[in-house]
Structure formats: structure tokens, C-alpha cells
Coordinates of C-alpha atoms in Angstrom, one line a residue:
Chain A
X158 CA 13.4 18.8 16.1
X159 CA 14.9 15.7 18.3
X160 CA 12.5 13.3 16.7
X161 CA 13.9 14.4 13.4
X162 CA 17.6 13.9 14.8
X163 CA 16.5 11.1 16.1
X164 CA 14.9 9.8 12.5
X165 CA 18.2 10.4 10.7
X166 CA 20.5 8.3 13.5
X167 CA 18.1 5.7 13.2
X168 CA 18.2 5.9 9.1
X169 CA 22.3 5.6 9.3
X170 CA 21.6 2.7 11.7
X171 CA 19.1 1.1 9.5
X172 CA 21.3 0.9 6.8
X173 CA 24.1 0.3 8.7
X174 CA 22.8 -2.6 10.1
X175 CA 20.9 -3.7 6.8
X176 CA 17.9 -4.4 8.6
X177 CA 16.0 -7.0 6.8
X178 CA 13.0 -5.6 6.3
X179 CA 14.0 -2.7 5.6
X180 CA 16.0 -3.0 3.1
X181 CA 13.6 -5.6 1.0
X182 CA 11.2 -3.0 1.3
X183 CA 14.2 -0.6 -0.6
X184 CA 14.7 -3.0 -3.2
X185 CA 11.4 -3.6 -4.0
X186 CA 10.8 0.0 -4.1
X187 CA 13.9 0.6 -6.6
X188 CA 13.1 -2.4 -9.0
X189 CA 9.5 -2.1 -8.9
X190 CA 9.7 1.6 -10.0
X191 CA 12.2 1.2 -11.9
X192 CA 10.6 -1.1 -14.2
X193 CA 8.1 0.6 -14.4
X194 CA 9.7 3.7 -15.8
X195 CA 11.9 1.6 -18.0
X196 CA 8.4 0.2 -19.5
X197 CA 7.2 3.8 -19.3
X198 CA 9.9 5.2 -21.5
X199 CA 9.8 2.1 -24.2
X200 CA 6.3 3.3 -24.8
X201 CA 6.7 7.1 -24.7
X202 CA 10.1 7.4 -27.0
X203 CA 8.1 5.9 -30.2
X204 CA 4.5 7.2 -29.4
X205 CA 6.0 10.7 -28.5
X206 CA 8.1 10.8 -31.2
X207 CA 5.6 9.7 -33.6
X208 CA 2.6 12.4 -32.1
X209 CA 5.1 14.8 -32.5
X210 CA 6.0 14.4 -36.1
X211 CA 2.8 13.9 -37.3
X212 CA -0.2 16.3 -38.1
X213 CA -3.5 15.1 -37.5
X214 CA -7.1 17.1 -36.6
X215 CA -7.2 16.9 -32.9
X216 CA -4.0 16.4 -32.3
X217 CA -3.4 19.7 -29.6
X218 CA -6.5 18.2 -27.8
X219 CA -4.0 14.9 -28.0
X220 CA -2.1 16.7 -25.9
X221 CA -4.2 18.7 -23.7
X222 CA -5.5 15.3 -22.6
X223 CA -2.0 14.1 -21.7
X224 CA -1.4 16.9 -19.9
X225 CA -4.6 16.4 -17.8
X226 CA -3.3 12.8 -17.2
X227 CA 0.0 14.8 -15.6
X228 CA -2.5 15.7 -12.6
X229 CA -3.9 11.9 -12.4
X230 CA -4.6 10.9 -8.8
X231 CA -2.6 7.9 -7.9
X232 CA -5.3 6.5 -6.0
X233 CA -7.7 6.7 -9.0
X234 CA -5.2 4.7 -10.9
X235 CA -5.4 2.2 -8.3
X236 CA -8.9 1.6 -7.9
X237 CA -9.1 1.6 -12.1
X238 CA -6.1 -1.3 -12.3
X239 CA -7.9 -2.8 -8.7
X240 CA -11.6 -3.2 -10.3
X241 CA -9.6 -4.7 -13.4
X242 CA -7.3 -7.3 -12.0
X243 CA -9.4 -7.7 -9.2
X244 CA -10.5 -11.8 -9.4
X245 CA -14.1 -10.6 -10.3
X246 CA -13.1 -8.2 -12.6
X247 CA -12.2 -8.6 -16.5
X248 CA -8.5 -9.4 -16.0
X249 CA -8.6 -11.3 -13.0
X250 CA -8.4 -15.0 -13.7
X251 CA -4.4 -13.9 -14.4
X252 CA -4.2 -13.6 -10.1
X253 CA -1.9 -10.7 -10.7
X254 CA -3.8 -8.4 -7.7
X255 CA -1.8 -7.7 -4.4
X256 CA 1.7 -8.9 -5.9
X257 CA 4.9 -6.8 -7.7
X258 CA 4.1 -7.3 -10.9
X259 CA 0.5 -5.6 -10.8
X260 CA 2.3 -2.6 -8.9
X261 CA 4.8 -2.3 -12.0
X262 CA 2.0 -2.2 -14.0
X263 CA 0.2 0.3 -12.4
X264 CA 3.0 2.5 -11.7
X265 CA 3.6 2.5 -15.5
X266 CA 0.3 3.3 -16.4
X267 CA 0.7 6.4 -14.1
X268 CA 4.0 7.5 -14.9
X269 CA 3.6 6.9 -19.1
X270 CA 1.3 10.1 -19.7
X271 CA 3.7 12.0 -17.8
X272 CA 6.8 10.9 -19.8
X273 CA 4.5 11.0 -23.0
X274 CA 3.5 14.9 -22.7
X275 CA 7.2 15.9 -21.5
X276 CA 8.8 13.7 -25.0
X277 CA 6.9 16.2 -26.6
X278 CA 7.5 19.1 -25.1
X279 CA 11.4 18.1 -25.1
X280 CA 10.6 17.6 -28.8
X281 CA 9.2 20.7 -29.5
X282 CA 12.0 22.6 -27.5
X283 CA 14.3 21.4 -30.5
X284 CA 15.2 24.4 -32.8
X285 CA 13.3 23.8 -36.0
X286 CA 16.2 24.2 -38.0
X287 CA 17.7 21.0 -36.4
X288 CA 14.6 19.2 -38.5
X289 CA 14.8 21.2 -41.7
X290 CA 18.5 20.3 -42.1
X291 CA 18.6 16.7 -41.5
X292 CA 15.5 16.4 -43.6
X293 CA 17.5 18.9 -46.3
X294 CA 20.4 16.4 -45.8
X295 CA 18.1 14.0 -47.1
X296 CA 18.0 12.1 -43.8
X297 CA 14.2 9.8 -44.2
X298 CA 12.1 9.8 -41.2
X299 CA 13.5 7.9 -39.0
X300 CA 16.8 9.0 -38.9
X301 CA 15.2 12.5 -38.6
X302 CA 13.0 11.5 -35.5
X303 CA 16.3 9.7 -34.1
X304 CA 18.3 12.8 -34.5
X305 CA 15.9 14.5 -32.8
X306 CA 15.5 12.2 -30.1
X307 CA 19.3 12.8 -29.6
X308 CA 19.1 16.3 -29.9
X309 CA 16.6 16.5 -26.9
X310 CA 18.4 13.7 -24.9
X311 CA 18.8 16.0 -21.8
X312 CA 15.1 17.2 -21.3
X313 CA 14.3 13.4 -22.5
X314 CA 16.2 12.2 -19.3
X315 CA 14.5 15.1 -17.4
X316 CA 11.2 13.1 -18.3
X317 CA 12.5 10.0 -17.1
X318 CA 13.7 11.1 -14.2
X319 CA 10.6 12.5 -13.2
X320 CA 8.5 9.5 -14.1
X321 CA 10.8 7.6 -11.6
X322 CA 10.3 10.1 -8.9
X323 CA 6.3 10.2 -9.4
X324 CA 7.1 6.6 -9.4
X325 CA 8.8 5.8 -6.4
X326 CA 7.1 8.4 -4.4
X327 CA 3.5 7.2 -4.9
X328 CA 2.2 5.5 -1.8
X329 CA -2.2 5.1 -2.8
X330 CA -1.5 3.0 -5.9
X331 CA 0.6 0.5 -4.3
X332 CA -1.2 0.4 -1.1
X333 CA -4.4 -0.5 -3.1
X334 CA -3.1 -2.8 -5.5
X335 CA 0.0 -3.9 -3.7
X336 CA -1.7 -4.3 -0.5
X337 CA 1.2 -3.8 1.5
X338 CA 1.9 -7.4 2.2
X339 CA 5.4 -7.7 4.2
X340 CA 8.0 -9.3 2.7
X341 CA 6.2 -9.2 -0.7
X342 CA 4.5 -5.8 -1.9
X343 CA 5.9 -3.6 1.1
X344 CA 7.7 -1.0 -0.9
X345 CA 9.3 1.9 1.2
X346 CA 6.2 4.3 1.0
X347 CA 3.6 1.8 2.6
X348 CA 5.9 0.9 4.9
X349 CA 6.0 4.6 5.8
X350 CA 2.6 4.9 5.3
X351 CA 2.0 1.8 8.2
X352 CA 4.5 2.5 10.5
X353 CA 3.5 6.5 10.3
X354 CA -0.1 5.2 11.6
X355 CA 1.6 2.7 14.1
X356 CA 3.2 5.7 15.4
X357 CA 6.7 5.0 15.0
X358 CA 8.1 8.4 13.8
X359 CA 11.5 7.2 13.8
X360 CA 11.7 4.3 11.9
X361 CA 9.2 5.9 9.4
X362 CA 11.6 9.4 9.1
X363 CA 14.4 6.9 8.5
X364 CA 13.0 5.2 5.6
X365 CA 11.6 8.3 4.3
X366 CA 15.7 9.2 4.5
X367 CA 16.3 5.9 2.7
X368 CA 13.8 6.4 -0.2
X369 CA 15.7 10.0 -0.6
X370 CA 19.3 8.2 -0.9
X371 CA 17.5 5.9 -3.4
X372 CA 16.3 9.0 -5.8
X373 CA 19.6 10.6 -5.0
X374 CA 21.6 7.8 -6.1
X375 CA 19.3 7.8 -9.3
X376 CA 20.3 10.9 -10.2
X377 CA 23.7 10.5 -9.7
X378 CA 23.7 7.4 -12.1
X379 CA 21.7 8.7 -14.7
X380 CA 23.6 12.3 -15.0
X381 CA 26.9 10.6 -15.2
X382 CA 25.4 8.4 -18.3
X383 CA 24.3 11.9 -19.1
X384 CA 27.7 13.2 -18.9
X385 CA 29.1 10.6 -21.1
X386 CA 26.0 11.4 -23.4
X387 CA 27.7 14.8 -23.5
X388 CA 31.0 14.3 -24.3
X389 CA 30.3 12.3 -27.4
X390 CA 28.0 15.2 -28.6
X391 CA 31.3 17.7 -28.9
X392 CA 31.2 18.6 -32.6
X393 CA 28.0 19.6 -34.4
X394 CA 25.7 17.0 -35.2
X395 CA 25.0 18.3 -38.9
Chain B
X226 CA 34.0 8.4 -37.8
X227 CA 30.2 8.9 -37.5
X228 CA 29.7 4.9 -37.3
X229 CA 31.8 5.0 -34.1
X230 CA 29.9 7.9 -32.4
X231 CA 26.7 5.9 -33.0
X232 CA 28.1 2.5 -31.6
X233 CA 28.9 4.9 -28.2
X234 CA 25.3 6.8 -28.4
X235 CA 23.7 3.1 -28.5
X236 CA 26.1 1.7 -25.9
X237 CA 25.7 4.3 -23.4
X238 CA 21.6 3.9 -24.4
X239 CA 21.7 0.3 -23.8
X240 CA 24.0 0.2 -20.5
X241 CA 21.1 2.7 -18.7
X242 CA 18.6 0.0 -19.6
X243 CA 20.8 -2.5 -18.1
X244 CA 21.5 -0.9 -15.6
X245 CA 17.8 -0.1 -14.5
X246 CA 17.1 -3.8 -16.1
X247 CA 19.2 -5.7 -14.2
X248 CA 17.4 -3.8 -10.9
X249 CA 13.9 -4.5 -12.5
X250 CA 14.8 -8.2 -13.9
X251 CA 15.2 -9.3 -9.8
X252 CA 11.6 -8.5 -9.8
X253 CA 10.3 -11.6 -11.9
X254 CA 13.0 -14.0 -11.4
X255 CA 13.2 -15.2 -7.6
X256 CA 16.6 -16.1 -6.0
X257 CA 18.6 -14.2 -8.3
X258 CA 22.1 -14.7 -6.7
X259 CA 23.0 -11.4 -7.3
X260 CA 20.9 -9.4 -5.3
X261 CA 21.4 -9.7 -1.2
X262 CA 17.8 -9.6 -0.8
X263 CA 16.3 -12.2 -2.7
X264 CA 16.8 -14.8 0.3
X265 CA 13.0 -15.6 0.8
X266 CA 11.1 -14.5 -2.4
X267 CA 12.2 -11.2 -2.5
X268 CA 9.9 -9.1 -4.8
X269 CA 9.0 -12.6 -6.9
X270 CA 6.4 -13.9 -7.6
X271 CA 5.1 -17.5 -6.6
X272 CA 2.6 -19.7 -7.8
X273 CA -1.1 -18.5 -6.8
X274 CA -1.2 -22.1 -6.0
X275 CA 1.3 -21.3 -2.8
X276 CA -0.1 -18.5 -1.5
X277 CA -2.6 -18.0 0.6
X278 CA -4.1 -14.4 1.0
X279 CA -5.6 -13.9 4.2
X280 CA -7.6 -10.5 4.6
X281 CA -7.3 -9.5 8.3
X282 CA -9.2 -6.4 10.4
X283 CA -6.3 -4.5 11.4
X284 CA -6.4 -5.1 15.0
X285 CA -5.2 -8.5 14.3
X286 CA -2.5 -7.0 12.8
X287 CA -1.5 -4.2 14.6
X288 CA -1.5 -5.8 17.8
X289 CA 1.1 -8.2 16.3
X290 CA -0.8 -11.6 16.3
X291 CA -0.7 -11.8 13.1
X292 CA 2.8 -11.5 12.9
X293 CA 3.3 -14.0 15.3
X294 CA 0.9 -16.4 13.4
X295 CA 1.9 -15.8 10.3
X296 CA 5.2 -17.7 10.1
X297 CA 4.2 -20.5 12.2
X298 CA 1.4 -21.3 9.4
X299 CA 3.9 -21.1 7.0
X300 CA 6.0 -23.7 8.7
X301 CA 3.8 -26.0 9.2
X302 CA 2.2 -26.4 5.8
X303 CA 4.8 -25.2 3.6
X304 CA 2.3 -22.1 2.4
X305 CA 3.5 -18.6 1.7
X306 CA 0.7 -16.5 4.1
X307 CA 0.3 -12.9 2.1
X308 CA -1.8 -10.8 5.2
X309 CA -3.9 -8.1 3.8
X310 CA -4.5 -5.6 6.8
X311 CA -7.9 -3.4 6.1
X312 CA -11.1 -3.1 8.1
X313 CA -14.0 -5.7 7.9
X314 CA -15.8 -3.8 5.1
X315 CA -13.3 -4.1 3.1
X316 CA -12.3 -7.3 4.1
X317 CA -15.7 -8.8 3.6
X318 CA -15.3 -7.2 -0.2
X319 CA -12.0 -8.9 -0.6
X320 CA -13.8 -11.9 0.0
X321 CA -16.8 -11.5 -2.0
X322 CA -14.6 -10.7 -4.9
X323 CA -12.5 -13.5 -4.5
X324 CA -9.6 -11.2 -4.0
X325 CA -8.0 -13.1 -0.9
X326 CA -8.8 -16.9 0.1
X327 CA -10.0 -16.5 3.8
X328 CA -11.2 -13.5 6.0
X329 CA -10.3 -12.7 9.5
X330 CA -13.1 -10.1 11.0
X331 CA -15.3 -8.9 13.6
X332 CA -18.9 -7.9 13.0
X333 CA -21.0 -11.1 14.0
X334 CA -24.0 -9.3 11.7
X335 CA -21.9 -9.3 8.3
X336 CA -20.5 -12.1 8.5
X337 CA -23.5 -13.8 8.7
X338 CA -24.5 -12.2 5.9
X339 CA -21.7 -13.1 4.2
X340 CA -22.3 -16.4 4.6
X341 CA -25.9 -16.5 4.0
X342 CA -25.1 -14.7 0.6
X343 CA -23.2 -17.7 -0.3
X344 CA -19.8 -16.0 -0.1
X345 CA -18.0 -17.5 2.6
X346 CA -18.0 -21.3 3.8
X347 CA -18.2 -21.6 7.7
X348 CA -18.0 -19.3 10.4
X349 CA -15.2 -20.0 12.9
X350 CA -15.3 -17.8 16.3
X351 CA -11.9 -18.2 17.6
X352 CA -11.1 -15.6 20.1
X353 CA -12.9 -12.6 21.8
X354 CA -12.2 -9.7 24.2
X355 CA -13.6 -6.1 24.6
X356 CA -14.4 -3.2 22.8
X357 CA -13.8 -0.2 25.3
X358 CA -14.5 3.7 25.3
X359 CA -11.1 5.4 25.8
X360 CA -10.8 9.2 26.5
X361 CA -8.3 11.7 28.3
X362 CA -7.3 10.7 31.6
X363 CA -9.3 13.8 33.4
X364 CA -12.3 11.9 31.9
X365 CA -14.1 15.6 31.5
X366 CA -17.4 14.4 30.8
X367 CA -17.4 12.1 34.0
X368 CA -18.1 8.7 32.0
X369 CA -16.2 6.2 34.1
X370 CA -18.5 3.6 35.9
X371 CA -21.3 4.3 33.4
X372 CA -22.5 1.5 30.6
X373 CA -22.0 2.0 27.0
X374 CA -25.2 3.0 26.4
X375 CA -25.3 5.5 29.1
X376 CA -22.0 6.9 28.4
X377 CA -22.9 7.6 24.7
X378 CA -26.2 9.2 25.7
X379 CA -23.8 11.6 28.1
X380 CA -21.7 12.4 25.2
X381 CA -24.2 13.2 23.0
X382 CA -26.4 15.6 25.5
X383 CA -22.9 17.4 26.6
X384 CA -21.8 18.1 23.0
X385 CA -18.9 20.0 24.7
X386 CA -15.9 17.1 24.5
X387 CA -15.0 15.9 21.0
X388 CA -16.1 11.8 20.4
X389 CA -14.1 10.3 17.4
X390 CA -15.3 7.7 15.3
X391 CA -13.7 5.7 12.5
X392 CA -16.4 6.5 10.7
X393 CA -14.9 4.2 7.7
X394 CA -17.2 1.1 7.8
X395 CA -14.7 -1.1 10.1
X396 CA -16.2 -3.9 12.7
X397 CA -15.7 -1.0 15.3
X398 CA -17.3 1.4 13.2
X399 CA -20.5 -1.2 13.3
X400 CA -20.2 -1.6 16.8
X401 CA -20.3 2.0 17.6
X402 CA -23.3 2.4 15.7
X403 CA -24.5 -0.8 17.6
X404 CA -24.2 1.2 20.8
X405 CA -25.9 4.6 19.9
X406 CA -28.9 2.5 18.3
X407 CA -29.2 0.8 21.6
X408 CA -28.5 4.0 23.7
X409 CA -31.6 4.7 21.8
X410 CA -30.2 7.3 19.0
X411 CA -30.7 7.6 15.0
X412 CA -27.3 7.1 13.9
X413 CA -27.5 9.6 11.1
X414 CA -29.0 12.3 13.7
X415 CA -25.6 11.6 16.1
X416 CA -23.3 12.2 12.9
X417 CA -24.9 15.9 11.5
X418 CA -25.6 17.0 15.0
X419 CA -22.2 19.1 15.3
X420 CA -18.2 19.9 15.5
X421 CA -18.0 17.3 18.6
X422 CA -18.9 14.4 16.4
X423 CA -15.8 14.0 14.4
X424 CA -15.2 11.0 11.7
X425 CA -11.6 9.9 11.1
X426 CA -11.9 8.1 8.4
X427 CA -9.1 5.7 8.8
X428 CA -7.7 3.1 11.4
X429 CA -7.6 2.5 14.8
X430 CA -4.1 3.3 15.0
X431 CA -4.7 6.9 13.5
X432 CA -8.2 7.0 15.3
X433 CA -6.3 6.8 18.4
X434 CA -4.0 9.3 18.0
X435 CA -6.6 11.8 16.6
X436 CA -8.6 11.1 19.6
X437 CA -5.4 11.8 21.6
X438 CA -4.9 15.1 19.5
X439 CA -8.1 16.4 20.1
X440 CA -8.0 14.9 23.6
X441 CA -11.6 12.9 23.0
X442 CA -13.5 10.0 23.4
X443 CA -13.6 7.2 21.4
X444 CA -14.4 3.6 21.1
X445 CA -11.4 1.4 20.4
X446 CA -10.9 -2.5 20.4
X447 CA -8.6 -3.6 24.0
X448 CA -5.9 -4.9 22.1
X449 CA -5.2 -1.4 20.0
X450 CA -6.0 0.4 22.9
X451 CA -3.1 -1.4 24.9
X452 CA -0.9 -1.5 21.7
X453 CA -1.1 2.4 21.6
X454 CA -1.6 3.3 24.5
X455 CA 1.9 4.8 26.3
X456 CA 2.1 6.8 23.0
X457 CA -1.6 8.1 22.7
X458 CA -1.8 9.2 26.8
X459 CA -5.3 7.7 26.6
X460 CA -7.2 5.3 28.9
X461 CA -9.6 3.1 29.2
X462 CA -12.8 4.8 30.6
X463 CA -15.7 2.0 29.8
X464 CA -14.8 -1.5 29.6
X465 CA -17.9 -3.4 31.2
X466 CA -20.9 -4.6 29.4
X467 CA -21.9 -7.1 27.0
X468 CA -22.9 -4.9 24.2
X469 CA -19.3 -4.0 24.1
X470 CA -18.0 -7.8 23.7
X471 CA -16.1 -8.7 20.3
X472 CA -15.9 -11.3 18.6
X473 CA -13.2 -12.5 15.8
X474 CA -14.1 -15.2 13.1
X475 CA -12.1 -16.7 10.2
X476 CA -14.7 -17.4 7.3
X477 CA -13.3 -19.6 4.2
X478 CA -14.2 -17.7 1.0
X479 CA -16.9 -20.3 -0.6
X480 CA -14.8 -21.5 -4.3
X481 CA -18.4 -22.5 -5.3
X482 CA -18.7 -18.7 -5.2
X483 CA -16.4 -17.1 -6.0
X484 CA -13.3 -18.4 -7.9
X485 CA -10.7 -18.1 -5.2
X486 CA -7.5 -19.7 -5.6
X487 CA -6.4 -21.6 -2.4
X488 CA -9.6 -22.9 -0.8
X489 CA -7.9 -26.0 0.6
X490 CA -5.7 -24.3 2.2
X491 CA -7.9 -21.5 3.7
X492 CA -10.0 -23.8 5.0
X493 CA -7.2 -26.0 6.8
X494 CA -6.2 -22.3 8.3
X495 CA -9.6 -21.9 9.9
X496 CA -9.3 -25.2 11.4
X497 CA -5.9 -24.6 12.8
X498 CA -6.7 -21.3 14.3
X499 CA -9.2 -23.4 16.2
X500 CA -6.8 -26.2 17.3
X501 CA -6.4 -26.6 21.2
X502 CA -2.6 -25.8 20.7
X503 CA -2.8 -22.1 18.6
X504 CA -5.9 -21.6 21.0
X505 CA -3.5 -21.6 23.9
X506 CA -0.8 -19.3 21.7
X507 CA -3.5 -16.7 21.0
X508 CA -5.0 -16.8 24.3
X509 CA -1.1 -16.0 26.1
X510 CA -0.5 -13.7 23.5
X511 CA 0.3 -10.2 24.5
X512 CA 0.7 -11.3 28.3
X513 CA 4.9 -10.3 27.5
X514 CA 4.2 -6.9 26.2
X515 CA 1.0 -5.4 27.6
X516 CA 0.9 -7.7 31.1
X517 CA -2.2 -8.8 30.1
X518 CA -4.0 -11.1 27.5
X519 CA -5.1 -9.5 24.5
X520 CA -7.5 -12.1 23.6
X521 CA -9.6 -14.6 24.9
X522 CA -10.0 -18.1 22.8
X523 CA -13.0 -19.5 22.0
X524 CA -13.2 -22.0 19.9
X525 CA -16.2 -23.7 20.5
X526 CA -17.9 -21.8 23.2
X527 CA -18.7 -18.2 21.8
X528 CA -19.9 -16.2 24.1
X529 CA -22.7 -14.1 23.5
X530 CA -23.1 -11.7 26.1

């Protein structure tokens, strides 16, 4: 219990004090993962939208397989983005291996499947009727697949919000394809991850405190632009 | 009416991406003035051309001398140093791919493999000390004063005390094997022959603790030993012999190889590890924390026994 006390002074310290490393470390972990969910959401708006409203053969198997990617070990997608980036590898001439920019990338290729399968599920959560009257109303199909986008704006942001926590929280993928260099790829989790195996319960608690604050201070952000979200939706949308 | 409420669905759309853009546009664009924590290159991205990626063992690292080595390089040549901490397997890999520009490591065997497989340039032995066998300070198997080699076979015969290995393919890891081959075991026989034999599977740091945990033996480098030692309880039980010496080599990644991006520079870092003035930094490093030297420099003279 005292090193846990002891974890949380040091945390208030830490930021307190703005220690250096620390708090690089914080912002890289913030604008790394969130990039990567921003990319992450650009691609799973249209694509879920568009598997939702159409009908082709295979498409539940379409979505069985997205679900499966929901379970996808971070670590696999870390060695898959490290054997391609890696300078031997097919990508590898673009020296993108062990910096930020390969960590944004393979945090959005383990966070889009997830925001993918939960559009569609928000999607599908939408009353049906929704769809028949705007499409009654002679809306065409994008204004239809807008409107319904709208209409399942708060489970949409539920899927964001979770792609940035899966994000932000993933230590194996940016350990292998980060490499945890300090002052350049340390994000908060291989930092904890290091200083954990260094032994340093403290400083490690107090980061973990830090990351926390960080998702915390997400959420607050995004559900007061979800509030606002809410007040224009007052009257009926049809 | 209806045009208004979409001109406030889109704006409050577009200021979430802003928002979350302007946190993810720091990450490309180095010494953005609005961020407090873009005063070196924050999460930016530099040239491959001014970076040099140095894959380390990790007890370079986490005895702090490449921390202390680091910045100093920096200085001096106007490089930014990336250190990539892992164990000399996967260092060595690093290297073979091409993934960093120089390797720091210790197993004299794979290195020279390394180099006669045409993946790294030269060889450069710059400092040494001991491997030792560390254990609970009641020493319950009785090991102190023995060698290595008899201390292993004792260990192995008891199978009562727990020995832990890092069992993940590290310079250590070689070493240990070194020792039961010499003590005059299979390897593979020592590793199914029971619950005492336990693999840890990661660093020395955890090793340690594990070891600590489980209140074992196992066989650490000096300078992680010392590092961890007030917190792990453990001490240093075998220390003499020169099967137990280490070595530590910086070996250029060969460009004709492998298509590396710094060469120049990695080979100007092997020759400055060896220079006569950051011999004498490495050799009084560690004197301030630990009381003693972690590491002996050798540039020059390896020893071999």
C-alpha cells in the first residue's frame, strides 16, 4: 500500500515539477495515439459506412473477420509492421523503423479493425425506420449514410474513444517498432515498461497515474464536443 | 434553418479533428512553438542521415553508461545517438538486417561470426569485467569459493535451490551455457531436467529480481549485479575464473552488406569508444555510485583469460 502512496505523491510531483522526460514521454504518448486514432476513424467512417449499406455474399464473414481482428495481439502487429519496415524488409528503404511515425502507423493498423467492427455495430443499432424515412424523403445515398452517421454519433464516439484507449495503452507494438529510444520513441508505456524492470515502482506507478490523467482528460474533451453534439440534435431529425 | 444546424454539426466535427490534429501535427513538424516539449526534437523526426542507431546489450544500458556516453557523442559530432537497448541476439539481428548502424555486445563467438558472415566491419574490444553467480545471502547450496564450473555441477546434482536463467538468447544467456558445457553438461539435459531450472525469459534487470523472488542462483554480468543489487538482496557468490570474463565490442554494421544508413558515422563511434580519453571515462565509470569500477577498458589489449 505505501509504495502505491508513495507512486501517486511522486506522480503529483512529476507533474508538478514537469520533469523533462517525463512529460515528452506524455506527449509523445498523446500525439502519437492520437494520430493514429484520428487516421483510424478517417478510414473506418467511409469503409464502415459503406459495408454497412451494402449487401454482398460474404459480407457477415466480413465482419466475423473484423471482429476476430478486435482480439489482435499487439505484439503480432508489431512484428508484422517490424519484418515490413524493417531495412531488409519490403518497405524498408523509407528508414521509417524505430521512429514516431512508424508507431502511428502501427497503432492505426491495430486500432482501425476495432473502430471498423464497432461503426457497424453503432450502424446497425440505428432503428431501421431512421433509413426507410430519409430514403422515403427521397434523401440519395449519401445523405442517407450521413444521416445515419449522425444518428449513431454517440456509439460512433464510443468507438473512437476506445480505439484511443487500445491505443494509448499498448506497450508490445511500440516497444518493437518504436524501440523505446529516449527522447524519441519513449511513449509513457515503455517507459513504464523499462523503469518497471529497472525496478523503480515509483516513478513507474506515477506515470502509469499520468497516462490515466491523459485518457481522463480525453474523455472529458470529447464528451463535452459530445454534449454540444447534443444540443444541436433537440428537434427530430426527420 | 436546417443549413445552420449542419454548418454547427460540421463545425463541432471539424474542431475535434483540430483539436486531436493540432496534438498529432507536433508529431511531424519539429520545433513547433506551440508545444513546451518540442525543445530537442520532440517526437520529430530527423534525417536518417543524422541519426545514428546504436543497438546496445542492455547492461550497457542499464548500468547507465550509455547514458552517460550518449550525449557526449552527440556533442562532439553533431549526431543525434538513437540507443536501442535489447540483448546481443537481437542486437546481432538488428545489425544483420541493417536495422541500426553499429552494435555494442558481448559474446566473443557471435560476433565473430558476425563478422565472418560479412555483416559487421571490425571488431572493437573496448572494455571488460566479470560475469558472476549471484544467489541469496545464506548461500544454501554452499557455492562460495568454488569455480564456475564446479559451482554449476553443485547446482545441478542438489536440484533442491532454484537457478534462473535468462534463457532468452542474450550474451549472458551464451555464457551460461558456456559454463555448463565446460562443467561438462548437455545443455539441453540441464534445461528439461526439473522445477529448479527456471528460464526467465527477459533481462537482467527482471532476471535479477525473479532470482530474488525465488531467492536463487543465477549468473548476472558485475555491472547489473551492482546496479540492482540494494533492491534485489542478492550477492555476489562466484566472481573468480576466467571462463567467467566478459568482454564488450562495438562492431560497425558492414554498408557493403547490408544497406545501413550512417556507416561513417558508426564507424567514427567505434573509434571514439576506443580513444585514450573515453577509455579513461568508461574505465572511472561507476566508481561514484557503486564504489567500484564497473568496467575495465581495453582497447587494445583484450584479455583472454
Amino acid at each position: 500500500m505505501e509504495e502505491i502512496w508513495l507512486g501517486l505523491q511522486r506522480a503529483v510531483e512529476l507533474i508538478l515539477t514537469a520533469d523533462q522526460d517525463v512529460k515528452e514521454a506524455a506527449w509523445r504518448s498523446l500525439s502519437i495515439s492520437a494520430t493514429a486514432s484520428v487516421i483510424a476513424a478517417i478510414i473506418s467512417l467511409p469503409l464502415g459506412s459503406l459495408i454497412f449499406h451494402s449487401s454482398f455474399p460474404g459480407k457477415r464473414l466480413l465482419i466475423s473477420f473484423i471482429h476476430t481482428l478486435f482480439s489482435l495481439p499487439t505484439v503480432l502487429v508489431g512484428l508484422f509492421v517490424f519484418l515490413l519496415f524493417s531495412r531488409s524488409g519490403p518497405l524498408g528503404e523509407f528508414g521509417l523503423l524505430f521512429t514516431p511515425t512508424i508507431m502511428i502507423i502501427g497503432q492505426a493498423l491495430l486500432v482501425t479493425p476495432l473502430m471498423l467492427g464497432l461503426v457497424i455495430s453503432a450502424l446497425a443499432g440505428i432503428d431501421r425506420l431512421a433509413k426507410e424515412t430519409a430514403i422515403a424523403l427521397g434523401a440519395n445515398r449519401w445523405q442517407m449514410s450521413i444521416l445515419m452517421v449522425k444518428e449513431a454519433r454517440y456509439a460512433i464516439f464510443t468507438a473512437f474513444i476506445l480505439g484511443f484507449g487500445r491505443a494509448i495503452s499498448e506497450v508490445g507494438l511500440a516497444l518493437m517498432v518504436g524501440g523505446n529510444i529516449r527522447g524519441f520513441t519513449r511513449v509513457l508505456t515503455t517507459a513504464i515498461s523499462l523503469e518497471t524492470s529497472k525496478g523503480d515502482i515509483e516513478l513507474s506507478l506515477a506515470m502509469g497515474i499520468i497516462l490515466l490523467a491523459i485518457a481522463l482528460f480525453i474523455n472529458l474533451v470529447l464528451s463535452w464536443l459530445q454534449q454540444r453534439g447534443a444540443v444541436i440534435k433537440t428537434r427530430p431529425v426527420v | 434553418m436546417k443549413k445552420n444546424r449542419w454548418l454547427r454539426i460540421s463545425g463541432f466535427v471539424l474542431s475535434a479533428v483540430l483539436v486531436l490534429g493540432s496534438i498529432a501535427g507536433c508529431s511531424n513538424t519539429p520545433g513547433t512553438t506551440s508545444t513546451p516539449t518540442t525543445t530537442d526534437q520532440g517526437v520529430g523526426v530527423l534525417k536518417p542521415a543524422s541519426r545514428l542507431k546504436v543497438a546496445t546489450t542492455s547492461s550497457l544500458y542499464d548500468t547507465g553508461l550509455w547514458a552517460l556516453l550518449e550525449p557526449m557523442f552527440e556533442k562532439e559530432y553533431g549526431v543525434e545517438v538513437d540507443v536501442l537497448y535489447a540483448n546481443t541476439g537481437i542486437a546481432i539481428q538488428y545489425g544483420q538486417r541493417g536495422d541500426v548502424d553499429i552494435i555494442t555486445v558481448h559474446d566473443k563467438a557471435r560476433e565473430l561470426t558476425f563478422i565472418a558472415d560479412g555483416y559487421g566491419t571490425t571488431r572493437s574490444a573496448f572494455a571488460y569485467n566479470y560475469f558472476v553467480i549471484v544467489g541469496p545471502a545464506s548461500d544454501p547450496l554452499g557455492l562460495k569459493g568454488l569455480s564456475a564450473e564446479e559451482a554449476f555441477k553443485k547446482l545441478a546434482a542438489s536440484k533442491t535451490t532454484p537457478f534462473v536463467s535468462r534463457g532468452d538468447s542474450s550474451g549472458t544467456h551464451s555464457k551460461e551455457q558456456a559454463i555448463w558445457k565446460a562443467a561438462g553438461f548437455n545443455y539441453t539435459d540441464i534445461r528439461n531436467s526439473g522445477a529448479w531450472y527456471v528460464e526467465a525469459g527477459q533481462g537482467m534487470g527482471p532476471t535479477l529480481q525473479l532470482a530474488a523472488q525465488k531467492q536463487a542462483y543465477t549468473l548476472s554480468d558485475v555491472g547489473t549485479f551492482l546496479a540492482y543489487k540494494s533492491q534485489t538482496g542478492l550477492t555476489s557468490i562466484v566472481d573468480k575464473g576466467s571462463i567467467l570474463l566478459n568482454v564488450y565490442a562495438a562492431i560497425p554494421v558492414n554498408p557493403a552488406k547490408v544497406a545501413v544508413t550512417n556507416s561513417a558515422m558508426a564507424t567514427k563511434m567505434a573509434e571514439w569508444l576506443m580513444s585514450p580519453a573515453i577509455q579513461k571515462i568508461i574505465g572511472d565509470y561507476g566508481v561514484k555510485d557503486f564504489g567500484t569500477p564497473l568496467f575495465t577498458p581495453c582497447a587494445g589489449n583484450e584479455p583472454t583469460g
